[in-house]
Structures are given as C-alpha cells and as structure tokens.
C-alpha cells in the first residue's frame, strides 16, 4: 500500500496558504490547514482540499506562543504520525522604522516569523527522520529579507533569520529531511489591499516588475507544492524567489551600463 502523506500548512486560511493547501492536495497530500483567527475561512479551504479527493482538517495555532504551537503540532504527530511536509506560510508584517520599532513589536515579529517555525520544525524533525521517504520543510520568507525595505526593518530582519534557519537546517537534517525557502514578491492578496485599491500606485508598482503584474497566489502555491513533493528530491537548502523577476530588476538598475 502506498505511504499516506500529510502536510501541515500554517497560515492556511490566507491567500498564499490556501492555494498552497490546494496545490498540495492536487499532488496527493492530505492537508491540515492551520489558522490563527479565521476558523470559518480555514474550513472553507479544507473543503476545497477535500474536493480534490484527499483528507483535510483544520487546527488553530497561536504563533505568538511558540511553545503552545509545538504542543499542538506534537499532538497532531501523535495522532497522525509525522508529516511528510510542513509549510510555514503564516507570518506577521510590521511597517515600522528602526526608531519607531518598540521592543515589544520586535519581540512579537520574531516570535511569529522565526521562533514559532523553529519550535514546529524541532517538533516534527525526529518523526520525519524515521519515515521511508523522509520529509520536506518549507519556510515562506520574503524578497524583503535579502533586499531590505524602508520602514520594514524588523520584518526584513525576521525574514532574513528565516533564510538562515533554512540553510542551517538543510545541512543539519540531511539527507532524510529537505529544507527549502520560498521568497515571494508582491502578490494579489489581502496584505496588498491598500495597493490594489489605488490603481495609479498599482500600475506604478507593476511597471517595476518584469512580469508586469502582481503574482497570483496559485503561482506561489504550485512552487511550494513542487518543493514538498518527491520530484524535488535533490533540492535542499535553496531559497527560491517567486517574484516575477522583481529581485533582479531591483538588483541591477536599468541605468547601469556595466557588464
């Protein structure tokens, strides 16, 4: 009998998380959709997953409390066995300059964006290592991590830390567990509601993206699902930009005539 595979997706009630869950279902994973506040939305995502012919469940994770997250995930592992894939989509965004970032805000963004994924990874890794096909951990960071951004100081620092965690774990947990990171650019999600509501601003931003538009959440979900699946069995420690070319458009200004 084929191995039953299940995946945990944090932030599964959001745009990128929902499409990741659906993409994983299309590859045959049962999916546990983890959410923070919107139980009804998470259940709607789970129903979409079930429509793909696989099993789905929902669970609440309070990423503000990494120890509690680890306890909930540990209980899931006790019930279901170790997951084949864990995808950390959930995160906190903080728009604040260096001077305006309080200690409390800095602490929270690292708890949500770094400490909670760390605690969950530490919880699932021992069981993943005993599975015949190992496992896959995928951190969803941001292009802002390596690029930086004005008034995103703490956010950029936390996402850079997540990239570092990815690369360290890829070495530590090899060869049985693969660990990769996806770096989304600008996507058509609720996080960019203010931008979507301003046609002039949206057009200006889109003009700076080589693809000429915001990304569609399903485009990111498909990349994550590929990394989770066995097709990517020789891919670990990578940080893959899914940004329509934004990173390299910004890295090399059009006025630069050098080679």
PDB file of C-alpha atoms in Angstrom:
ATOM      1  CA  UNK A   1       0.000   0.000   0.000  1.00  0.00           C
ATOM      2  CA  UNK A   2       1.386   3.470  -0.858  1.00  0.00           C
ATOM      3  CA  UNK A   3       2.586   5.617   2.029  1.00  0.00           C
ATOM      4  CA  UNK A   4      -0.106   8.030   3.240  1.00  0.00           C
ATOM      5  CA  UNK A   5       1.325  11.506   3.132  1.00  0.00           C
ATOM      6  CA  UNK A   6       0.023  14.508   5.021  1.00  0.00           C
ATOM      7  CA  UNK A   7       1.150  18.111   5.099  1.00  0.00           C
ATOM      8  CA  UNK A   8       0.747  20.875   7.670  1.00  0.00           C
ATOM      9  CA  UNK A   9       0.254  24.368   6.253  1.00  0.00           C
ATOM     10  CA  UNK A  10       0.425  27.263   8.690  1.00  0.00           C
ATOM     11  CA  UNK A  11      -1.416  30.378   7.607  1.00  0.00           C
ATOM     12  CA  UNK A  12      -3.675  28.100   5.595  1.00  0.00           C
ATOM     13  CA  UNK A  13      -6.616  30.490   5.745  1.00  0.00           C
ATOM     14  CA  UNK A  14      -4.720  33.251   3.898  1.00  0.00           C
ATOM     15  CA  UNK A  15      -4.277  33.727   0.166  1.00  0.00           C
ATOM     16  CA  UNK A  16      -0.882  32.075  -0.285  1.00  0.00           C
ATOM     17  CA  UNK A  17      -1.599  29.448   2.353  1.00  0.00           C
ATOM     18  CA  UNK A  18      -4.946  28.463   0.874  1.00  0.00           C
ATOM     19  CA  UNK A  19      -3.533  28.000  -2.603  1.00  0.00           C
ATOM     20  CA  UNK A  20      -0.602  26.056  -1.167  1.00  0.00           C
ATOM     21  CA  UNK A  21      -3.020  23.690   0.557  1.00  0.00           C
ATOM     22  CA  UNK A  22      -4.966  23.147  -2.661  1.00  0.00           C
ATOM     23  CA  UNK A  23      -1.757  22.589  -4.652  1.00  0.00           C
ATOM     24  CA  UNK A  24      -0.554  20.018  -2.116  1.00  0.00           C
ATOM     25  CA  UNK A  25      -3.921  18.233  -2.355  1.00  0.00           C
ATOM     26  CA  UNK A  26      -3.513  18.052  -6.128  1.00  0.00           C
ATOM     27  CA  UNK A  27      -0.271  16.151  -5.517  1.00  0.00           C
ATOM     28  CA  UNK A  28      -1.996  13.668  -3.228  1.00  0.00           C
ATOM     29  CA  UNK A  29      -1.191  15.057   0.209  1.00  0.00           C
ATOM     30  CA  UNK A  30      -3.781  15.037   2.954  1.00  0.00           C
ATOM     31  CA  UNK A  31      -3.658  18.528   4.429  1.00  0.00           C
ATOM     32  CA  UNK A  32      -4.045  20.041   7.887  1.00  0.00           C
ATOM     33  CA  UNK A  33      -4.923  23.709   7.468  1.00  0.00           C
ATOM     34  CA  UNK A  34      -3.589  25.693  10.412  1.00  0.00           C
ATOM     35  CA  UNK A  35      -5.091  29.097  11.128  1.00  0.00           C
ATOM     36  CA  UNK A  36      -4.815  31.849  13.702  1.00  0.00           C
ATOM     37  CA  UNK A  37      -8.220  33.554  13.863  1.00  0.00           C
ATOM     38  CA  UNK A  38     -10.447  32.707  10.911  1.00  0.00           C
ATOM     39  CA  UNK A  39     -11.794  29.225  11.618  1.00  0.00           C
ATOM     40  CA  UNK A  40     -14.601  29.595   9.078  1.00  0.00           C
ATOM     41  CA  UNK A  41     -12.218  30.582   6.292  1.00  0.00           C
ATOM     42  CA  UNK A  42      -9.878  27.714   7.180  1.00  0.00           C
ATOM     43  CA  UNK A  43     -12.786  25.273   6.993  1.00  0.00           C
ATOM     44  CA  UNK A  44     -13.630  26.638   3.552  1.00  0.00           C
ATOM     45  CA  UNK A  45     -10.053  25.905   2.444  1.00  0.00           C
ATOM     46  CA  UNK A  46     -10.300  22.418   3.927  1.00  0.00           C
ATOM     47  CA  UNK A  47     -13.451  21.832   1.898  1.00  0.00           C
ATOM     48  CA  UNK A  48     -11.606  22.832  -1.275  1.00  0.00           C
ATOM     49  CA  UNK A  49      -8.901  20.325  -0.355  1.00  0.00           C
ATOM     50  CA  UNK A  50     -11.475  17.572   0.192  1.00  0.00           C
ATOM     51  CA  UNK A  51     -12.928  18.326  -3.224  1.00  0.00           C
ATOM     52  CA  UNK A  52      -9.583  17.201  -4.574  1.00  0.00           C
ATOM     53  CA  UNK A  53     -10.193  13.709  -3.234  1.00  0.00           C
ATOM     54  CA  UNK A  54      -7.938  13.804  -0.173  1.00  0.00           C
ATOM     55  CA  UNK A  55      -8.490  14.256   3.543  1.00  0.00           C
ATOM     56  CA  UNK A  56      -8.371  17.653   5.248  1.00  0.00           C
ATOM     57  CA  UNK A  57      -8.639  19.002   8.764  1.00  0.00           C
ATOM     58  CA  UNK A  58      -8.166  22.351  10.480  1.00  0.00           C
ATOM     59  CA  UNK A  59      -6.274  23.302  13.619  1.00  0.00           C
ATOM     60  CA  UNK A  60      -5.696  26.578  15.441  1.00  0.00           C
ATOM     61  CA  UNK A  61      -2.097  27.637  16.065  1.00  0.00           C
ATOM     62  CA  UNK A  62      -1.236  30.698  18.130  1.00  0.00           C
ATOM     63  CA  UNK A  63       2.095  31.708  16.621  1.00  0.00           C
ATOM     64  CA  UNK A  64       2.535  34.302  19.357  1.00  0.00           C
ATOM     65  CA  UNK A  65       3.217  31.325  21.647  1.00  0.00           C
ATOM     66  CA  UNK A  66       5.835  29.042  20.041  1.00  0.00           C
ATOM     67  CA  UNK A  67       5.734  26.541  22.917  1.00  0.00           C
ATOM     68  CA  UNK A  68       1.958  26.158  22.574  1.00  0.00           C
ATOM     69  CA  UNK A  69       2.381  25.702  18.801  1.00  0.00           C
ATOM     70  CA  UNK A  70       4.875  22.927  19.414  1.00  0.00           C
ATOM     71  CA  UNK A  71       2.458  21.228  21.816  1.00  0.00           C
ATOM     72  CA  UNK A  72      -0.416  21.326  19.306  1.00  0.00           C
ATOM     73  CA  UNK A  73       1.789  20.039  16.491  1.00  0.00           C
ATOM     74  CA  UNK A  74       3.166  17.345  18.781  1.00  0.00           C
ATOM     75  CA  UNK A  75      -0.390  16.158  19.443  1.00  0.00           C
ATOM     76  CA  UNK A  76      -1.042  16.060  15.694  1.00  0.00           C
ATOM     77  CA  UNK A  77       2.058  13.935  15.185  1.00  0.00           C
ATOM     78  CA  UNK A  78       0.854  11.623  17.936  1.00  0.00           C
ATOM     79  CA  UNK A  79      -2.478  11.165  16.157  1.00  0.00           C
ATOM     80  CA  UNK A  80      -1.367  11.056  12.517  1.00  0.00           C
ATOM     81  CA  UNK A  81       2.298  10.180  12.598  1.00  0.00           C
ATOM     82  CA  UNK A  82       4.971  12.546  11.332  1.00  0.00           C
ATOM     83  CA  UNK A  83       4.006  14.808   8.440  1.00  0.00           C
ATOM     84  CA  UNK A  84       5.621  14.359   5.045  1.00  0.00           C
ATOM     85  CA  UNK A  85       5.724  18.124   4.603  1.00  0.00           C
ATOM     86  CA  UNK A  86       5.464  21.222   6.762  1.00  0.00           C
ATOM     87  CA  UNK A  87       4.950  24.582   5.075  1.00  0.00           C
ATOM     88  CA  UNK A  88       5.319  27.754   7.127  1.00  0.00           C
ATOM     89  CA  UNK A  89       3.228  30.350   5.309  1.00  0.00           C
ATOM     90  CA  UNK A  90       1.907  32.254   8.338  1.00  0.00           C
ATOM     91  CA  UNK A  91       3.763  35.379   9.324  1.00  0.00           C
ATOM     92  CA  UNK A  92       3.444  38.855  10.762  1.00  0.00           C
ATOM     93  CA  UNK A  93       4.119  42.062   8.841  1.00  0.00           C
ATOM     94  CA  UNK A  94       5.382  45.139  10.667  1.00  0.00           C
ATOM     95  CA  UNK A  95       5.579  48.506   8.944  1.00  0.00           C
ATOM     96  CA  UNK A  96       7.887  50.467  11.182  1.00  0.00           C
ATOM     97  CA  UNK A  97      11.211  52.277  11.037  1.00  0.00           C
ATOM     98  CA  UNK A  98      14.171  51.447  13.255  1.00  0.00           C
ATOM     99  CA  UNK A  99      13.414  54.348  15.590  1.00  0.00           C
ATOM    100  CA  UNK A 100       9.715  53.551  15.839  1.00  0.00           C
ATOM    101  CA  UNK A 101      10.025  49.807  16.466  1.00  0.00           C
ATOM    102  CA  UNK A 102       9.353  49.027  20.106  1.00  0.00           C
ATOM    103  CA  UNK A 103      10.976  46.137  21.959  1.00  0.00           C
ATOM    104  CA  UNK A 104       7.550  44.528  22.247  1.00  0.00           C
ATOM    105  CA  UNK A 105       6.930  44.751  18.494  1.00  0.00           C
ATOM    106  CA  UNK A 106      10.387  43.386  17.713  1.00  0.00           C
ATOM    107  CA  UNK A 107       9.873  40.505  20.097  1.00  0.00           C
ATOM    108  CA  UNK A 108       6.496  39.645  18.586  1.00  0.00           C
ATOM    109  CA  UNK A 109       7.605  39.647  14.964  1.00  0.00           C
ATOM    110  CA  UNK A 110      10.474  37.289  15.768  1.00  0.00           C
ATOM    111  CA  UNK A 111       8.202  35.032  17.817  1.00  0.00           C
ATOM    112  CA  UNK A 112       5.751  34.700  14.920  1.00  0.00           C
ATOM    113  CA  UNK A 113       8.149  34.696  11.975  1.00  0.00           C
ATOM    114  CA  UNK A 114      11.119  32.795  13.415  1.00  0.00           C
ATOM    115  CA  UNK A 115      10.616  31.249  16.848  1.00  0.00           C
ATOM    116  CA  UNK A 116       7.310  29.518  16.044  1.00  0.00           C
ATOM    117  CA  UNK A 117       8.665  27.883  12.834  1.00  0.00           C
ATOM    118  CA  UNK A 118      11.792  26.879  14.771  1.00  0.00           C
ATOM    119  CA  UNK A 119       9.688  25.253  17.510  1.00  0.00           C
ATOM    120  CA  UNK A 120       7.491  23.419  14.995  1.00  0.00           C
ATOM    121  CA  UNK A 121      10.490  22.190  12.978  1.00  0.00           C
ATOM    122  CA  UNK A 122      12.104  20.895  16.153  1.00  0.00           C
ATOM    123  CA  UNK A 123       8.900  19.042  16.987  1.00  0.00           C
ATOM    124  CA  UNK A 124       8.396  17.311  13.616  1.00  0.00           C
ATOM    125  CA  UNK A 125      12.015  16.537  12.697  1.00  0.00           C
ATOM    126  CA  UNK A 126      12.523  13.373  14.810  1.00  0.00           C
ATOM    127  CA  UNK A 127       9.468  11.650  13.313  1.00  0.00           C
ATOM    128  CA  UNK A 128      10.226  12.840   9.791  1.00  0.00           C
ATOM    129  CA  UNK A 129      13.656  11.232  10.017  1.00  0.00           C
ATOM    130  CA  UNK A 130      12.112   7.793  10.586  1.00  0.00           C
ATOM    131  CA  UNK A 131       9.841   7.905   7.524  1.00  0.00           C
ATOM    132  CA  UNK A 132      10.848   5.836   4.466  1.00  0.00           C
ATOM    133  CA  UNK A 133      10.723   8.918   2.219  1.00  0.00           C
ATOM    134  CA  UNK A 134      11.951  11.400   4.830  1.00  0.00           C
ATOM    135  CA  UNK A 135      10.208  14.748   4.764  1.00  0.00           C
ATOM    136  CA  UNK A 136      10.221  18.299   3.478  1.00  0.00           C
ATOM    137  CA  UNK A 137      10.145  21.572   5.402  1.00  0.00           C
ATOM    138  CA  UNK A 138       9.445  24.770   3.513  1.00  0.00           C
ATOM    139  CA  UNK A 139       9.753  28.242   5.001  1.00  0.00           C
ATOM    140  CA  UNK A 140       7.964  31.072   3.235  1.00  0.00           C
ATOM    141  CA  UNK A 141      10.042  34.203   3.765  1.00  0.00           C
ATOM    142  CA  UNK A 142      10.020  37.284   1.507  1.00  0.00           C
ATOM    143  CA  UNK A 143      12.201  39.036  -1.043  1.00  0.00           C
ATOM    144  CA  UNK A 144      12.352  41.827   1.538  1.00  0.00           C
ATOM    145  CA  UNK A 145      14.597  39.550   3.622  1.00  0.00           C
ATOM    146  CA  UNK A 146      17.644  39.753   1.340  1.00  0.00           C
ATOM    147  CA  UNK A 147      16.728  43.054  -0.324  1.00  0.00           C
ATOM    148  CA  UNK A 148      15.639  45.142   2.655  1.00  0.00           C
ATOM    149  CA  UNK A 149      12.945  47.807   2.552  1.00  0.00           C
ATOM    150  CA  UNK A 150      12.404  51.210   4.123  1.00  0.00           C
ATOM    151  CA  UNK A 151      10.144  51.035   7.188  1.00  0.00           C
ATOM    152  CA  UNK A 152      10.221  47.217   7.188  1.00  0.00           C
ATOM    153  CA  UNK A 153      13.310  46.947   9.380  1.00  0.00           C
ATOM    154  CA  UNK A 154      12.184  44.303  11.874  1.00  0.00           C
ATOM    155  CA  UNK A 155      10.220  42.413   9.225  1.00  0.00           C
ATOM    156  CA  UNK A 156      13.257  42.214   6.926  1.00  0.00           C
ATOM    157  CA  UNK A 157      15.439  41.072   9.827  1.00  0.00           C
ATOM    158  CA  UNK A 158      12.986  38.309  10.758  1.00  0.00           C
ATOM    159  CA  UNK A 159      12.711  37.043   7.192  1.00  0.00           C
ATOM    160  CA  UNK A 160      16.500  37.056   6.838  1.00  0.00           C
ATOM    161  CA  UNK A 161      16.657  34.958  10.008  1.00  0.00           C
ATOM    162  CA  UNK A 162      14.209  32.505   8.431  1.00  0.00           C
ATOM    163  CA  UNK A 163      16.514  32.208   5.412  1.00  0.00           C
ATOM    164  CA  UNK A 164      19.417  31.463   7.748  1.00  0.00           C
ATOM    165  CA  UNK A 165      17.344  28.855   9.576  1.00  0.00           C
ATOM    166  CA  UNK A 166      16.541  27.209   6.242  1.00  0.00           C
ATOM    167  CA  UNK A 167      20.166  26.857   5.223  1.00  0.00           C
ATOM    168  CA  UNK A 168      21.323  25.646   8.627  1.00  0.00           C
ATOM    169  CA  UNK A 169      18.599  23.000   8.872  1.00  0.00           C
ATOM    170  CA  UNK A 170      19.192  21.841   5.301  1.00  0.00           C
ATOM    171  CA  UNK A 171      22.678  20.809   6.398  1.00  0.00           C
ATOM    172  CA  UNK A 172      21.728  19.537   9.844  1.00  0.00           C
ATOM    173  CA  UNK A 173      18.725  17.435   8.809  1.00  0.00           C
ATOM    174  CA  UNK A 174      20.145  15.978   5.575  1.00  0.00           C
ATOM    175  CA  UNK A 175      19.846  13.518   3.988  1.00  0.00           C
ATOM    176  CA  UNK A 176      16.414  12.447   5.217  1.00  0.00           C
ATOM    177  CA  UNK A 177      14.746  15.863   5.519  1.00  0.00           C
ATOM    178  CA  UNK A 178      14.930  18.522   2.839  1.00  0.00           C
ATOM    179  CA  UNK A 179      14.585  22.155   3.922  1.00  0.00           C
ATOM    180  CA  UNK A 180      13.932  24.941   1.433  1.00  0.00           C
ATOM    181  CA  UNK A 181      12.714  28.517   1.427  1.00  0.00           C
ATOM    182  CA  UNK A 182      10.403  30.389  -0.928  1.00  0.00           C
ATOM    183  CA  UNK A 183      10.751  34.161  -1.244  1.00  0.00           C
ATOM    184  CA  UNK A 184       7.500  35.683  -2.547  1.00  0.00           C
ATOM    185  CA  UNK A 185       7.428  39.118  -4.082  1.00  0.00           C
ATOM    186  CA  UNK A 186       4.232  41.132  -4.432  1.00  0.00           C
ATOM    187  CA  UNK A 187       1.098  39.012  -4.662  1.00  0.00           C
ATOM    188  CA  UNK A 188      -2.579  39.702  -5.186  1.00  0.00           C
ATOM    189  CA  UNK A 189      -3.530  39.029  -1.551  1.00  0.00           C
ATOM    190  CA  UNK A 190      -5.118  40.848   1.361  1.00  0.00           C
ATOM    191  CA  UNK A 191      -1.696  42.012   2.526  1.00  0.00           C
ATOM    192  CA  UNK A 192      -1.659  44.307  -0.502  1.00  0.00           C
ATOM    193  CA  UNK A 193      -5.255  45.565  -0.211  1.00  0.00           C
ATOM    194  CA  UNK A 194      -4.133  49.199   0.049  1.00  0.00           C
ATOM    195  CA  UNK A 195      -2.100  48.856  -3.125  1.00  0.00           C
ATOM    196  CA  UNK A 196      -4.906  47.099  -5.003  1.00  0.00           C
ATOM    197  CA  UNK A 197      -7.286  49.901  -4.038  1.00  0.00           C
ATOM    198  CA  UNK A 198      -5.093  52.561  -5.682  1.00  0.00           C
ATOM    199  CA  UNK A 199      -4.980  51.947  -9.464  1.00  0.00           C
ATOM    200  CA  UNK A 200      -2.247  54.522 -10.063  1.00  0.00           C
ATOM    201  CA  UNK A 201       0.002  53.090  -7.352  1.00  0.00           C
ATOM    202  CA  UNK A 202      -0.693  49.543  -8.543  1.00  0.00           C
ATOM    203  CA  UNK A 203       0.243  50.469 -12.116  1.00  0.00           C
ATOM    204  CA  UNK A 204       3.446  52.124 -10.903  1.00  0.00           C
ATOM    205  CA  UNK A 205       4.465  49.067  -8.888  1.00  0.00           C
ATOM    206  CA  UNK A 206       3.556  46.664 -11.698  1.00  0.00           C
ATOM    207  CA  UNK A 207       5.748  48.645 -14.092  1.00  0.00           C
ATOM    208  CA  UNK A 208       8.763  47.838 -11.905  1.00  0.00           C
ATOM    209  CA  UNK A 209       8.077  44.081 -12.052  1.00  0.00           C
ATOM    210  CA  UNK A 210       9.412  42.402 -15.223  1.00  0.00           C
ATOM    211  CA  UNK A 211       6.256  40.265 -15.445  1.00  0.00           C
ATOM    212  CA  UNK A 212       4.203  43.474 -15.317  1.00  0.00           C
ATOM    213  CA  UNK A 213       1.762  42.420 -12.609  1.00  0.00           C
ATOM    214  CA  UNK A 214       1.295  41.119  -9.076  1.00  0.00           C
ATOM    215  CA  UNK A 215       1.615  37.406  -8.624  1.00  0.00           C
ATOM    216  CA  UNK A 216      -1.372  35.108  -8.368  1.00  0.00           C
ATOM    217  CA  UNK A 217      -1.424  33.098  -5.103  1.00  0.00           C
ATOM    218  CA  UNK A 218      -1.763  29.818  -7.003  1.00  0.00           C
ATOM    219  CA  UNK A 219       1.559  30.544  -8.717  1.00  0.00           C
ATOM    220  CA  UNK A 220       3.333  30.535  -5.366  1.00  0.00           C
ATOM    221  CA  UNK A 221       1.368  27.525  -4.132  1.00  0.00           C
ATOM    222  CA  UNK A 222       2.466  25.475  -7.128  1.00  0.00           C
ATOM    223  CA  UNK A 223       6.141  26.183  -6.418  1.00  0.00           C
ATOM    224  CA  UNK A 224       5.770  25.247  -2.752  1.00  0.00           C
ATOM    225  CA  UNK A 225       3.959  22.013  -3.613  1.00  0.00           C
ATOM    226  CA  UNK A 226       6.718  21.068  -6.052  1.00  0.00           C
ATOM    227  CA  UNK A 227       9.349  21.561  -3.345  1.00  0.00           C
ATOM    228  CA  UNK A 228       7.287  19.448  -0.957  1.00  0.00           C
ATOM    229  CA  UNK A 229       6.958  16.556  -3.386  1.00  0.00           C
ATOM    230  CA  UNK A 230       9.403  13.809  -4.295  1.00  0.00           C
ATOM    231  CA  UNK A 231      10.077  15.393  -7.684  1.00  0.00           C
ATOM    232  CA  UNK A 232      12.275  17.856  -5.799  1.00  0.00           C
ATOM    233  CA  UNK A 233      14.181  15.085  -4.002  1.00  0.00           C
ATOM    234  CA  UNK A 234      17.593  16.597  -4.825  1.00  0.00           C
ATOM    235  CA  UNK A 235      16.639  20.157  -3.870  1.00  0.00           C
ATOM    236  CA  UNK A 236      17.561  21.315  -0.375  1.00  0.00           C
ATOM    237  CA  UNK A 237      18.968  24.479   1.148  1.00  0.00           C
ATOM    238  CA  UNK A 238      17.683  26.612  -1.704  1.00  0.00           C
ATOM    239  CA  UNK A 239      15.968  29.979  -1.428  1.00  0.00           C
ATOM    240  CA  UNK A 240      13.774  30.431  -4.476  1.00  0.00           C
ATOM    241  CA  UNK A 241      12.397  33.834  -5.456  1.00  0.00           C
ATOM    242  CA  UNK A 242       8.816  33.737  -6.733  1.00  0.00           C
ATOM    243  CA  UNK A 243       8.539  37.399  -7.607  1.00  0.00           C
ATOM    244  CA  UNK A 244       8.079  37.901 -11.337  1.00  0.00           C
ATOM    245  CA  UNK A 245      11.710  38.986 -11.640  1.00  0.00           C
ATOM    246  CA  UNK A 246      11.414  41.830  -9.115  1.00  0.00           C
ATOM    247  CA  UNK A 247      14.570  40.875  -7.218  1.00  0.00           C
ATOM    248  CA  UNK A 248      16.830  41.135 -10.237  1.00  0.00           C
ATOM    249  CA  UNK A 249      15.090  44.176 -11.642  1.00  0.00           C
ATOM    250  CA  UNK A 250      15.901  45.990  -8.404  1.00  0.00           C
ATOM    251  CA  UNK A 251      19.361  44.485  -8.021  1.00  0.00           C
ATOM    252  CA  UNK A 252      20.530  45.820 -11.400  1.00  0.00           C
ATOM    253  CA  UNK A 253      19.110  49.297 -12.132  1.00  0.00           C
ATOM    254  CA  UNK A 254      18.177  49.908 -15.757  1.00  0.00           C
ATOM    255  CA  UNK A 255      20.610  52.841 -15.872  1.00  0.00           C
ATOM    256  CA  UNK A 256      23.542  50.568 -15.107  1.00  0.00           C
ATOM    257  CA  UNK A 257      25.610  50.162 -18.268  1.00  0.00           C
ATOM    258  CA  UNK A 258      28.233  47.850 -16.787  1.00  0.00           C
ATOM    259  CA  UNK A 259      28.602  44.159 -17.518  1.00  0.00           C
TER     260      UNK A 259
END
